[in-house]
Amino acid sequence: MRFLALWFLVYCLLVYGHRIYAQPGIPKSNLAFGIGIPTHPDMDINKNRLFLSLNYRRNSGKVFNWGGFLLRSSANSELDFFEDESRMLEYLNSPNASGGIGTSWSKIETYALGAQFHMNAINRPRHFLSLSGGVGYYTSLSSNQRIVEVTEESIFTPEGEFLSSSIIEFEGERRSERKTELFVMPAITYQYIWKSDFFVGAGANLLLDMDTQELTQHPVLANFYSFNLYFGKRF
């Protein structure tokens, strides 16, 4: 809810500024809401994924434009019964369990603010296509759950033939960490524009953490790629 409230505040400020300074009849600004499904390569299991963004672009030239964005990306595969030993044993011994020994169940939530620079491949009244590069800062809170040791029990026939095995004990750990760091984000965006200056579009982006020296110290990296739909208006 706080992120949606921030979106609305930014939208109001941009519209107010446009009414004061814009030239009548010439759309100079572009505001879009984006929604998509991110994929975090550092997560063993990608579930409950959601990407949201607010993008502003200033049409300052035919080929090169600039803008800014706010975004939120999240994913969560953590087990809500990880601390319940009996339920975890039942889960680990289930043939339908997603993940197992050596698998991490993870969660991450990332907020990012950045500037974006566009090179327009197509900039026509009805079609817009750009390649862009973004840079800014993000804050992420990530955690993971992991099985570090198990004890198994095997069952044999009186003749010594193996029948089955099951986990009877396990040791797990949970780690969490908050990180704020610089990132870069290349992207490609397409928009189809109606005469009313409303538009719909699609895009793909890749967020890359620039702090490569600390990659192994965090439960889940903020790096992700996402394919998104965009809805907005020129004004």
XYZ file of C-alpha atoms in Angstrom, residues 26-220:
195
model
C 2.403 18.735 -27.752
C 2.781 15.614 -25.573
C 6.155 15.885 -23.913
C 5.827 13.473 -21.006
C 5.019 9.798 -20.731
C 3.828 8.038 -17.572
C 3.403 4.242 -17.445
C 2.473 1.609 -14.890
C 4.120 -1.765 -15.388
C 3.291 -5.229 -14.116
C 5.167 -8.458 -14.768
C 6.635 -11.704 -13.483
C 10.306 -11.526 -12.441
C 12.722 -14.447 -12.329
C 15.543 -14.482 -9.778
C 18.357 -16.789 -11.002
C 19.731 -17.074 -7.454
C 16.549 -18.762 -6.187
C 16.211 -22.535 -6.428
C 12.410 -22.213 -6.552
C 10.736 -19.117 -8.077
C 7.187 -18.770 -6.732
C 4.696 -15.991 -5.935
C 6.523 -13.560 -8.208
C 5.408 -9.986 -8.901
C 7.008 -6.974 -10.601
C 5.456 -3.494 -10.360
C 6.852 -0.241 -11.701
C 6.110 3.401 -12.327
C 8.041 4.828 -15.298
C 8.343 8.452 -16.393
C 9.889 9.490 -19.700
C 10.531 12.996 -20.993
C 10.342 13.226 -24.797
C 13.205 15.681 -25.224
C 14.330 14.519 -28.667
C 13.546 12.290 -31.626
C 16.324 9.785 -30.889
C 17.415 10.244 -27.262
C 15.091 10.643 -24.260
C 15.532 10.464 -20.512
C 13.351 9.403 -17.613
C 13.125 7.818 -14.194
C 11.449 4.870 -12.528
C 10.345 3.296 -9.270
C 9.999 -0.468 -9.081
C 9.205 -3.291 -6.727
C 10.077 -6.933 -7.358
C 9.338 -9.890 -5.104
C 9.311 -13.691 -4.962
C 8.594 -16.112 -2.137
C 8.968 -19.887 -1.974
C 9.559 -20.136 1.790
C 7.656 -22.782 3.750
C 5.346 -21.393 6.446
C 5.779 -24.617 8.465
C 9.597 -24.693 8.406
C 9.737 -24.469 12.225
C 7.209 -27.310 12.675
C 9.330 -30.482 12.872
C 6.525 -32.995 12.331
C 5.150 -31.185 9.284
C 8.634 -30.743 7.832
C 9.366 -34.477 8.176
C 6.095 -35.253 6.449
C 6.948 -32.771 3.698
C 10.532 -33.998 3.187
C 9.330 -37.592 2.877
C 6.559 -36.683 0.445
C 7.205 -37.632 -3.207
C 5.492 -34.370 -4.269
C 7.771 -32.063 -2.269
C 9.143 -29.154 -4.328
C 12.807 -29.165 -3.416
C 14.606 -31.267 -0.860
C 18.095 -31.792 0.447
C 20.399 -29.138 -0.978
C 17.480 -26.885 -1.967
C 16.867 -23.450 -0.445
C 13.352 -22.076 0.015
C 13.784 -18.345 -0.348
C 12.098 -14.958 -0.182
C 13.142 -11.556 -1.504
C 11.552 -8.126 -1.759
C 13.357 -5.389 -3.689
C 12.610 -1.677 -4.092
C 14.578 0.389 -6.600
C 14.790 4.022 -7.719
C 16.728 5.019 -10.806
C 17.278 7.201 -13.861
C 16.842 5.865 -17.379
C 18.278 6.944 -20.737
C 16.501 5.874 -23.934
C 17.731 5.439 -27.500
C 14.657 5.323 -29.710
C 14.691 2.732 -32.469
C 11.123 3.667 -33.506
C 9.444 6.942 -32.527
C 6.260 7.378 -34.560
C 2.776 8.698 -33.707
C 1.429 5.152 -33.102
C 4.531 3.091 -32.367
C 7.440 3.551 -29.992
C 10.393 1.215 -29.448
C 13.426 2.032 -27.358
C 16.566 0.470 -25.948
C 17.444 1.921 -22.581
C 19.940 1.789 -19.771
C 19.044 2.521 -16.179
C 21.141 3.169 -13.093
C 20.189 3.740 -9.470
C 20.021 2.302 -5.978
C 17.983 -0.586 -4.663
C 17.136 -1.923 -1.195
C 16.364 -5.609 -0.779
C 15.379 -7.797 2.156
C 16.068 -11.455 1.475
C 16.028 -14.690 3.435
C 16.235 -18.420 2.877
C 15.505 -21.691 4.621
C 17.894 -24.612 4.160
C 18.259 -28.203 5.353
C 21.863 -28.666 6.480
C 21.759 -32.238 7.818
C 19.393 -35.232 7.790
C 19.230 -38.626 9.435
C 17.653 -41.402 7.364
C 16.255 -44.767 8.357
C 16.214 -47.667 5.895
C 13.866 -50.659 5.930
C 14.977 -54.078 4.690
C 13.267 -57.462 4.262
C 14.331 -60.379 6.513
C 16.430 -61.530 3.554
C 18.291 -58.216 3.546
C 16.598 -56.728 0.476
C 16.175 -52.954 0.600
C 12.546 -51.761 0.699
C 12.544 -48.044 1.443
C 14.134 -45.221 3.398
C 12.774 -42.138 5.129
C 14.094 -39.059 6.900
C 13.558 -39.311 10.661
C 15.545 -36.234 11.802
C 16.831 -33.053 10.193
C 18.654 -29.849 11.028
C 17.622 -26.634 9.329
C 18.726 -23.026 9.348
C 17.207 -19.701 8.294
C 19.225 -16.638 7.304
C 18.111 -13.141 6.378
C 19.839 -9.949 5.299
C 19.055 -6.431 4.119
C 21.156 -4.874 1.383
C 21.313 -1.446 -0.289
C 23.448 -1.212 -3.385
C 23.996 0.404 -6.782
C 22.525 -1.357 -9.836
C 22.310 -1.068 -13.613
C 19.284 -2.092 -15.661
C 19.251 -2.525 -19.453
C 15.757 -2.739 -20.956
C 13.772 -2.817 -24.187
C 10.282 -1.286 -24.382
C 7.557 -1.182 -27.029
C 4.383 0.963 -26.924
C 1.315 1.218 -29.143
C -0.258 4.685 -28.840
C -3.900 5.619 -29.489
C -5.112 9.028 -30.719
C -6.172 9.837 -27.161
C -2.477 9.517 -26.164
C -3.189 6.460 -24.013
C -0.912 3.539 -24.773
C -0.302 -0.126 -24.017
C 3.027 -1.837 -24.347
C 5.416 -4.578 -23.366
C 9.000 -4.725 -22.265
C 11.827 -6.728 -20.785
C 14.424 -5.601 -18.277
C 17.397 -6.999 -16.408
C 18.483 -5.672 -13.002
C 22.143 -6.325 -12.151
C 23.755 -5.723 -8.763
C 27.080 -3.914 -9.240
C 28.528 -5.145 -5.927
C 30.003 -8.349 -7.367
C 32.523 -8.787 -4.539
C 29.801 -9.680 -2.024
C 27.642 -12.030 -4.054
C 28.210 -15.116 -1.900
C 27.401 -13.356 1.388
C 23.689 -12.845 0.828
C 20.835 -15.364 1.072
C 19.291 -14.221 -2.233
